Tab-separated table of C-alpha atoms in Angstrom:
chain	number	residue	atom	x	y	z
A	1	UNK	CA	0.000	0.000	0.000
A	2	UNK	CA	1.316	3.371	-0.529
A	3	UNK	CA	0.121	7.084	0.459
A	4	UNK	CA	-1.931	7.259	-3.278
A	5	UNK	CA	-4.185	4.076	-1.828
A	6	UNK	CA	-4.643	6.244	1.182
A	7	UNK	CA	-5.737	9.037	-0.519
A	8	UNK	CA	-7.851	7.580	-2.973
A	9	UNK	CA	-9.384	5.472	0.057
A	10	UNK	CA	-10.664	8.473	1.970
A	11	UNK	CA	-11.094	10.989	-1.254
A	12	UNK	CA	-8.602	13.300	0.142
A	13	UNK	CA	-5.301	14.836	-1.585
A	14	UNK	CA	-2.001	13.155	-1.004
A	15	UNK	CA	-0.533	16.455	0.633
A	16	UNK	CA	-3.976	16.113	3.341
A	17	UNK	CA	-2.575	12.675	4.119
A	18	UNK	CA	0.746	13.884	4.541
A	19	UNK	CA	-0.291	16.355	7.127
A	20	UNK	CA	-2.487	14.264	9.013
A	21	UNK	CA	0.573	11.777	8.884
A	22	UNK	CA	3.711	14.066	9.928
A	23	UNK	CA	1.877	17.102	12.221
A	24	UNK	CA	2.995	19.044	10.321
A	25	UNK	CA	0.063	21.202	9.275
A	26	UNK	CA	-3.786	21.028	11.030
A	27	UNK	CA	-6.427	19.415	9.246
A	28	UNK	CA	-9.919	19.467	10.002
A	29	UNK	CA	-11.047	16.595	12.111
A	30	UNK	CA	-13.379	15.060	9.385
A	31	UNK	CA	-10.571	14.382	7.363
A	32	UNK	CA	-8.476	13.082	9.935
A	33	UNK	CA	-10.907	10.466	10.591
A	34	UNK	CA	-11.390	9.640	6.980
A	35	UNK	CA	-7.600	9.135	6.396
A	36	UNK	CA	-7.255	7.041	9.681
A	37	UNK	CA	-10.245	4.600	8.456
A	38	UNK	CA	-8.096	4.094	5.649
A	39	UNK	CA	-5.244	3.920	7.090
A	40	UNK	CA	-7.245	0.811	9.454
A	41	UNK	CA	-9.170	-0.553	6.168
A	42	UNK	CA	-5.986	-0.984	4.203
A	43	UNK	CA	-3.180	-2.732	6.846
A	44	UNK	CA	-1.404	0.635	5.950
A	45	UNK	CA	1.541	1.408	8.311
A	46	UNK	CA	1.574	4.743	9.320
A	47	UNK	CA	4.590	5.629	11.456
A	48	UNK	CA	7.008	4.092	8.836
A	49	UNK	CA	5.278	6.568	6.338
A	50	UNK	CA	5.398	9.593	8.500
A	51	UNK	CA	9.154	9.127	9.283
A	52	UNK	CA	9.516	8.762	5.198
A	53	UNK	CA	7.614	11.946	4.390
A	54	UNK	CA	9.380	13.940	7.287
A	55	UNK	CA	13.121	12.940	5.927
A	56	UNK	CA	13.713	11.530	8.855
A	57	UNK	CA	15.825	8.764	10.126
A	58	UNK	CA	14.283	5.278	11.373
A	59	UNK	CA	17.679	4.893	12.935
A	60	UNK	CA	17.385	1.040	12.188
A	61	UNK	CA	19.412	-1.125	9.944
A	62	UNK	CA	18.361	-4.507	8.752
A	63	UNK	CA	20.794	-7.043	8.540
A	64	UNK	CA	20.440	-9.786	5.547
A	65	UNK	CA	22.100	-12.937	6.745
A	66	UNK	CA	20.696	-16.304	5.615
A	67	UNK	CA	21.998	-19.342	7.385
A	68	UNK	CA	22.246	-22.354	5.221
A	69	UNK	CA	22.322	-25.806	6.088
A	70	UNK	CA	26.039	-25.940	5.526
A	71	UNK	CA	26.557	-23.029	7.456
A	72	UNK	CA	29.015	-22.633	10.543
A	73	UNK	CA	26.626	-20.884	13.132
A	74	UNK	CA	29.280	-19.673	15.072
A	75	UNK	CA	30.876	-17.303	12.580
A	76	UNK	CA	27.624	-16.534	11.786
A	77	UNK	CA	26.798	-15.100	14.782
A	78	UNK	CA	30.148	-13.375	14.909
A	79	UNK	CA	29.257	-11.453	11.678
A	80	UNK	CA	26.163	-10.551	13.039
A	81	UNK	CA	27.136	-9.190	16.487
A	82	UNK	CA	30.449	-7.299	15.021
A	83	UNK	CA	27.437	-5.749	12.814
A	84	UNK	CA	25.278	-5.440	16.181
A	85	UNK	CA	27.857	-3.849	17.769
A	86	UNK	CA	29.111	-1.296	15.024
A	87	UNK	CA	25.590	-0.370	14.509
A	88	UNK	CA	25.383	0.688	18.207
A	89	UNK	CA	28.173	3.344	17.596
A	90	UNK	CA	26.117	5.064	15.877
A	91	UNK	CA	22.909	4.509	17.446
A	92	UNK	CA	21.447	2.283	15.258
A	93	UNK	CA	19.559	-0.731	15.769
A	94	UNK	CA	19.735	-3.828	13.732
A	95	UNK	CA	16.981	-5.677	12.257
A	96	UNK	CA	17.710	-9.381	11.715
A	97	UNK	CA	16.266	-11.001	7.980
A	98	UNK	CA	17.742	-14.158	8.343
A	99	UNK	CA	15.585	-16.787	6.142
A	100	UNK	CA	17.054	-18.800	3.480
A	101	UNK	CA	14.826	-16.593	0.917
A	102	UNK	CA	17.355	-13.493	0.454
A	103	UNK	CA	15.191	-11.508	-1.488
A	104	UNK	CA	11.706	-11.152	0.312
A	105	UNK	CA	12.959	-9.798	3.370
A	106	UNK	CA	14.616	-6.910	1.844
A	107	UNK	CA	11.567	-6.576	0.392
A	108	UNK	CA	9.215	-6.422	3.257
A	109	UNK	CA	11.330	-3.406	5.098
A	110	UNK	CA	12.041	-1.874	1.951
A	111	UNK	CA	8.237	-1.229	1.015
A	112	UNK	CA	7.371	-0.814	4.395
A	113	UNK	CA	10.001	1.957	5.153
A	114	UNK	CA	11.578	0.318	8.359
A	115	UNK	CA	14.664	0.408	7.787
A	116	UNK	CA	17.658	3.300	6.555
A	117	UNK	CA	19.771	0.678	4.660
A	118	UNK	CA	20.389	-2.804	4.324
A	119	UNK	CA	23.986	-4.789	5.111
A	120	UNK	CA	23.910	-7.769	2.917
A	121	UNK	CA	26.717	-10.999	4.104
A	122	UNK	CA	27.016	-14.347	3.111
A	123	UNK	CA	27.242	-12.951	-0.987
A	124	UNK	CA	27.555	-14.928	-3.438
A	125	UNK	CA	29.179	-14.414	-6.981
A	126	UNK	CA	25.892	-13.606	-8.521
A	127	UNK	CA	24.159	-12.067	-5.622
A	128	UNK	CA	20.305	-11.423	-6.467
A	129	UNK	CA	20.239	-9.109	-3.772
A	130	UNK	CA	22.610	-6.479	-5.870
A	131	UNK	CA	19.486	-6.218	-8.402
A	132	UNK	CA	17.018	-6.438	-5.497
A	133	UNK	CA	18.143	-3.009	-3.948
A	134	UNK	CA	19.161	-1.042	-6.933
A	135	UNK	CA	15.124	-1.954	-7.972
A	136	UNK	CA	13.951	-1.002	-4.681
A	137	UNK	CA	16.609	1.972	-4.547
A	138	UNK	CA	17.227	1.016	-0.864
A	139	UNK	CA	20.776	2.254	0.519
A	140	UNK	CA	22.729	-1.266	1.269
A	141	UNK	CA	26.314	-2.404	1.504
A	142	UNK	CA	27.879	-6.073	0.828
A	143	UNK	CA	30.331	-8.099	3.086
A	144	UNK	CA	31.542	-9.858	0.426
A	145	UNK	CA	32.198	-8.634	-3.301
A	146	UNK	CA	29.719	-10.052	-6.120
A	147	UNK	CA	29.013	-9.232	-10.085
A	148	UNK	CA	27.195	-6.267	-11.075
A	149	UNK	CA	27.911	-4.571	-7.991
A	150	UNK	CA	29.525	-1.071	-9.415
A	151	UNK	CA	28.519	1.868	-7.380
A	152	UNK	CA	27.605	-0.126	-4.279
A	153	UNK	CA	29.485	-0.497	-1.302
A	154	UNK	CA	31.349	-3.902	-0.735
A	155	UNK	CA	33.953	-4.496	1.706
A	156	UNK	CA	35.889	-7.862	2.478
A	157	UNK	CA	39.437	-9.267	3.194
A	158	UNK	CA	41.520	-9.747	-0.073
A	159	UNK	CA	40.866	-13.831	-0.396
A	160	UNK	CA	42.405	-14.037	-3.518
A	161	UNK	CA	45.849	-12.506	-2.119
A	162	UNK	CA	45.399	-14.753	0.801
A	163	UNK	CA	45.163	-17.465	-1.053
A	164	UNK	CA	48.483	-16.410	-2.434
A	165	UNK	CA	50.058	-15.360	0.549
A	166	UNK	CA	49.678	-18.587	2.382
A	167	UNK	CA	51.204	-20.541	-0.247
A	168	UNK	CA	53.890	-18.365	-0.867
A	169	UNK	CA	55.119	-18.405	2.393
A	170	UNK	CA	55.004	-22.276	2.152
A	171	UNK	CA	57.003	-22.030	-0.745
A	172	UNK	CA	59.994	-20.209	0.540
A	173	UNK	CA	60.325	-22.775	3.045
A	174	UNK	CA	60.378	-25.273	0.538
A	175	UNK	CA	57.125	-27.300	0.525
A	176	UNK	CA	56.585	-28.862	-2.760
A	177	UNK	CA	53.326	-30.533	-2.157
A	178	UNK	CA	50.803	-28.924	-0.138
A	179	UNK	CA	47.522	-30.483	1.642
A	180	UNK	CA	44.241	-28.088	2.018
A	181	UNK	CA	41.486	-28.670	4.246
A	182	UNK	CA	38.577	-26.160	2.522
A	183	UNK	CA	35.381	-25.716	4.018
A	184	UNK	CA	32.447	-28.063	2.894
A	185	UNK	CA	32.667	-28.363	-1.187
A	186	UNK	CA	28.590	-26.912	-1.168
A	187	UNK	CA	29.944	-23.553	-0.643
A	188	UNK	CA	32.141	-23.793	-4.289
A	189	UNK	CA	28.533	-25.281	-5.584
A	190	UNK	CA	26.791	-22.589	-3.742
A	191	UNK	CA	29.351	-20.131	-5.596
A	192	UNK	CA	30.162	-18.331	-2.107
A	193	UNK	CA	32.354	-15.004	-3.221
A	194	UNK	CA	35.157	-15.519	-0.740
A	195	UNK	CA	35.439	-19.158	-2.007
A	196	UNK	CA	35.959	-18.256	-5.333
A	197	UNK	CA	38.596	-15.424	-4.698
A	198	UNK	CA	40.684	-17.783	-2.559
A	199	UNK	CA	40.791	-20.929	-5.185
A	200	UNK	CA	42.016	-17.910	-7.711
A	201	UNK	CA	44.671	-17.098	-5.690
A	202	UNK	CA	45.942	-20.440	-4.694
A	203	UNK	CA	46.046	-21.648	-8.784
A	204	UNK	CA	47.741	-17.789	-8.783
A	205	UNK	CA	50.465	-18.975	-6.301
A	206	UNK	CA	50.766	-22.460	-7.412
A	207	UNK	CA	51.385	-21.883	-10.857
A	208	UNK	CA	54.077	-18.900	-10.176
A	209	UNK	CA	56.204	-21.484	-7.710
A	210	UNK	CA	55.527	-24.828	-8.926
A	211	UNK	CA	54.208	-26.494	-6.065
A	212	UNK	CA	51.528	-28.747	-5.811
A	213	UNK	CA	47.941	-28.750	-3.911
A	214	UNK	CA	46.008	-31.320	-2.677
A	215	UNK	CA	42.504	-30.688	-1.369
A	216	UNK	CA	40.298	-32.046	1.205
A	217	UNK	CA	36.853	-30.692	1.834
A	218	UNK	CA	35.235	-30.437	5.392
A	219	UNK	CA	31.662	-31.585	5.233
A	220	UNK	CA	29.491	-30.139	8.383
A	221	UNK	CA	29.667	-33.368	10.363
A	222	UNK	CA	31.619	-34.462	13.422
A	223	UNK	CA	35.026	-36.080	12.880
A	224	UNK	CA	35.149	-34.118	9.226
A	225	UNK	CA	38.845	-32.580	10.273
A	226	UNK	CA	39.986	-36.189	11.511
A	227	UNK	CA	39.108	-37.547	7.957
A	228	UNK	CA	40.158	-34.962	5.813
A	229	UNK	CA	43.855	-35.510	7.767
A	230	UNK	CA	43.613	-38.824	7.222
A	231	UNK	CA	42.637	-38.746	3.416
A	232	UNK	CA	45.610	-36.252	3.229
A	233	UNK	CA	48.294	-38.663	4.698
A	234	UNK	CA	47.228	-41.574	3.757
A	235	UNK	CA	46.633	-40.526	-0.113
A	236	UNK	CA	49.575	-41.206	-2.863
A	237	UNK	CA	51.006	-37.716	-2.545
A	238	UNK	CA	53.156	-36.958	0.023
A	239	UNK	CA	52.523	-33.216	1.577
A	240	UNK	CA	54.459	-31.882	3.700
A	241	UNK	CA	52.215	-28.914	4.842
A	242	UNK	CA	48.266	-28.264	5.744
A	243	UNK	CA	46.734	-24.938	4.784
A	244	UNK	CA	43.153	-24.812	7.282
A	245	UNK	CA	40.731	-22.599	5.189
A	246	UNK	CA	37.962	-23.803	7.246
A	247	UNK	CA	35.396	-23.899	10.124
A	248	UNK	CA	37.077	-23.967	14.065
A	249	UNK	CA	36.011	-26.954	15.082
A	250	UNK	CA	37.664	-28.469	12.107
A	251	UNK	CA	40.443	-27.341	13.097
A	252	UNK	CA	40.635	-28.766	16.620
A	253	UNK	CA	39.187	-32.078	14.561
A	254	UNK	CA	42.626	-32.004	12.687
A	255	UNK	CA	44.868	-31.215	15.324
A	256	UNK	CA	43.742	-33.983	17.571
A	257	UNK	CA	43.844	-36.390	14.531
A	258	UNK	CA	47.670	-34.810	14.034
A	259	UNK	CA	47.971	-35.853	17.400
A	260	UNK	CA	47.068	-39.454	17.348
A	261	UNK	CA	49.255	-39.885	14.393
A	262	UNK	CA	52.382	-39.246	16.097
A	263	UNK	CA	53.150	-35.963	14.377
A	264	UNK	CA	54.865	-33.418	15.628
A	265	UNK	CA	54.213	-29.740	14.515
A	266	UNK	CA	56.262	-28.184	12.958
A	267	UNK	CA	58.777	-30.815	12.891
A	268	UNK	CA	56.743	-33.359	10.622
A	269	UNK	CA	54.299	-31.240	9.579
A	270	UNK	CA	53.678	-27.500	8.797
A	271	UNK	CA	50.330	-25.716	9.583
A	272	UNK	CA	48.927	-22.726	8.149
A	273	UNK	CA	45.460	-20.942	9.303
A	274	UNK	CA	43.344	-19.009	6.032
A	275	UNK	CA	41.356	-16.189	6.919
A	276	UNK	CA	40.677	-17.750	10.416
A	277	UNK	CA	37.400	-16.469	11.647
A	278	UNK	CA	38.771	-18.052	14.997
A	279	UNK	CA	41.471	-17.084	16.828
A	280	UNK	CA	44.396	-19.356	15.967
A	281	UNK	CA	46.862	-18.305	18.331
A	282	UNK	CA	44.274	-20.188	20.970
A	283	UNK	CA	44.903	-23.998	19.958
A	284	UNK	CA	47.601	-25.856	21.975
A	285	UNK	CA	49.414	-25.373	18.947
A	286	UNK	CA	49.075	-21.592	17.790
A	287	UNK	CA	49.176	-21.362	13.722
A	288	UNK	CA	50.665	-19.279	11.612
A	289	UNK	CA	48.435	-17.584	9.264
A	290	UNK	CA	46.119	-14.686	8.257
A	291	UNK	CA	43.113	-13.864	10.816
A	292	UNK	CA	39.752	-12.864	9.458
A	293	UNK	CA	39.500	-8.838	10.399
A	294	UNK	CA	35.638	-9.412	11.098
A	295	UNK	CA	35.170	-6.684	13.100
A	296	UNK	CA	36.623	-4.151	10.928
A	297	UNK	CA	34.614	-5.647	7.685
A	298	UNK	CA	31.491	-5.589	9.405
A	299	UNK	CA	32.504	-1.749	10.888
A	300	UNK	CA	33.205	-0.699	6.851
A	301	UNK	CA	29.973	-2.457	5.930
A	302	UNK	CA	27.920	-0.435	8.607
A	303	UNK	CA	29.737	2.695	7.788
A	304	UNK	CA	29.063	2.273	4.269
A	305	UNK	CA	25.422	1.615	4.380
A	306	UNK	CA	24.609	4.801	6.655
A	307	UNK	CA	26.665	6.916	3.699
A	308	UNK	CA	24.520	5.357	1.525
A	309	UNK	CA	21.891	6.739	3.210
A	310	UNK	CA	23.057	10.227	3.555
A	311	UNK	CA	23.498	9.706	-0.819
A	312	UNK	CA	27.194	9.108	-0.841
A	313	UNK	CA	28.170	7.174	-3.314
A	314	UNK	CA	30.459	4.040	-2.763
A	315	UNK	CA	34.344	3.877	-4.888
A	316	UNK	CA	35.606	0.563	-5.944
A	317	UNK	CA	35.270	-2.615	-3.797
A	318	UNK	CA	37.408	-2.113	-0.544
A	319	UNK	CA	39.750	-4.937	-0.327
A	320	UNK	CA	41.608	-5.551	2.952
A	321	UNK	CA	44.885	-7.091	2.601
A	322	UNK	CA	45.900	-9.662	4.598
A	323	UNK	CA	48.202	-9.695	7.575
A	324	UNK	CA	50.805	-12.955	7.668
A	325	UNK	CA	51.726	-13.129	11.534
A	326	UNK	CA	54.055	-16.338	12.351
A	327	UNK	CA	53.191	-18.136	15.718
A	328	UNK	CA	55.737	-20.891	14.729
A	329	UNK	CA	53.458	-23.978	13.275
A	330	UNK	CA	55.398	-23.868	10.021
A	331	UNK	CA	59.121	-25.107	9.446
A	332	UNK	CA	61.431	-24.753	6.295
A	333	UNK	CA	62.544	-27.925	4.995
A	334	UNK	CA	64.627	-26.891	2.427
A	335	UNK	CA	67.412	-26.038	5.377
């Protein structure tokens, strides 16, 4: 319904149910009654309106997160309450569309005029949500960076020169053949972004040094790190490396495996974290690697969306580049 069906409803002018709407001007009480029958008859929703026709902020966000089956609800959540918690800087609250649909809840606050902007995560390389706001003309921002998305804000961590970084530093210390453990192989079907970007740069960094990968891919189930370790030792190439570019307890799935084996980090075996979304210098065995700036993406993201708002328009994707910190799980056996 919009302020035309109102009008039309109680056979007054648009500008009469503007007033009676925002204050802003008196109107005989006749016509006020008219326009709130309407307003009754029709499901209309008044206080979104008024705040629309006064210019004014709803001071509320909403947040378009879909959880999928395959999901990790723990980084989930971490996304969400780094959003949460930006928002709050700048006293905004945060309205949660998490269904699988990604479209219809944009739509819903969009129409409805909850919401200032939109924050969009979980993007995939064709996002449907990059059409879905230009149409609606709704002020959004992406965690993630998809096609189509020129002169909309995206912000992520550079994946593809992670990708490259982590093997690179493998590399120079000499590992020829290098095991991945990737998160759950749905997520390349599903065509997440940050999926996509990494793969390019590990073929990027494998093809400049020579080295080999072998990949193992962490379905959602208990005892999926233990198996992808054991697939990677006990398989005909020998690696002498793991790059983890997946889920925490994965991780801690691995390492116990690692454990049972007999081997001995980083004498027998090297271990890199990829855009950890944990912390890996908490294991009993700290990793090297590149850490997931969450809370700065999400901070961007917010930031972004609120310019939106105020009509700013966004530049080119902003790419964070990744930060290599060693915690001494990696060895160079070249020496």
């Amino acid at each position: 319904m919009t302020i035309n069906d109102v009008a039309k409803a109680a056979g007054v002018s648009i500008s009469s149910v503007s007033y009676a709407l925002s204050g802003k001007r008196t109107i005989s009480a006749d016509t006020k009654r008219r326009i709130e029958r309407a307003i009754r008859e029709l499901g209309y929703r008044p206080h979104a309106a008024a705040r629309m026709l006064a210019g004014a902020k709803t001071n509320i966000l909403a947040l378009s997160a879909p959880l999928h089956d395959d999901g990790h609800l723990p980084t989930h959540m971490r996304f969400m309450s780094a959003v949460v918690q930006s928002a709050r800087e700048y006293d905004y609250d945060v309205l949660l569309l998490a269904t699988d649909d990604e479209v219809s809840g944009i739509q819903r606050v969009a129409t409805s005029s909850l919401v200032d902007g939109v924050v969009a995560m979980s993007v995939s390389d064709d996002d449907d949500r990059v059409g879905l706001v230009r149409d609606l003309g709704i002020p959004a921002s992406f965690i993630g960076v998809t096609a189509g998305a020129e002169g909309l804000a995206c912000v992520d961590l550079d994946f593809v020169q992670t990708g490259s970084l982590v093997i690179d530093r493998l590399a120079e210390d000499g590992h020829r053949t290098i095991g991945i453990i990737g998160h759950p192989h749905s997520y390349v079907e599903r065509k997440q972004g940050f999926m996509t970007r990494f793969e390019e740069g590990i073929a990027a960094a494998t093809s400049a040094r020579g080295v080999r990968v072998v990949r193992e891919w962490a379905d959602p189930g208990r005892g999926a790190g233990a198996r992808a370790v054991d697939a990677l030792m006990d398989g005909p190439e020998k690696i002498s490396a793991i790059v983890f570019h997946s889920s925490e307890p994965v991780v801690e799935d691995a390492l116990r495996r690692l454990a049972e084996r007999g081997i001995e980090v980083p004498r027998d075996m090297s271990l890199v974290a990829a855009a950890a979304s944990y912390d890996p210098s908490g294991f009993d065995i700290p990793l090297s690697g590149v850490t997931l700036p969450i809370e700065r993406v999400c901070r961007v993201a917010v930031e972004s969306a609120l310019a939106a708002h105020r009509g700013e328009g966004a530049e080119d994707p902003l790419l964070i580049d990744p930060t290599y910190v060693d915690r001494g799980s990696t060895v160079n056996v070249s020496a």
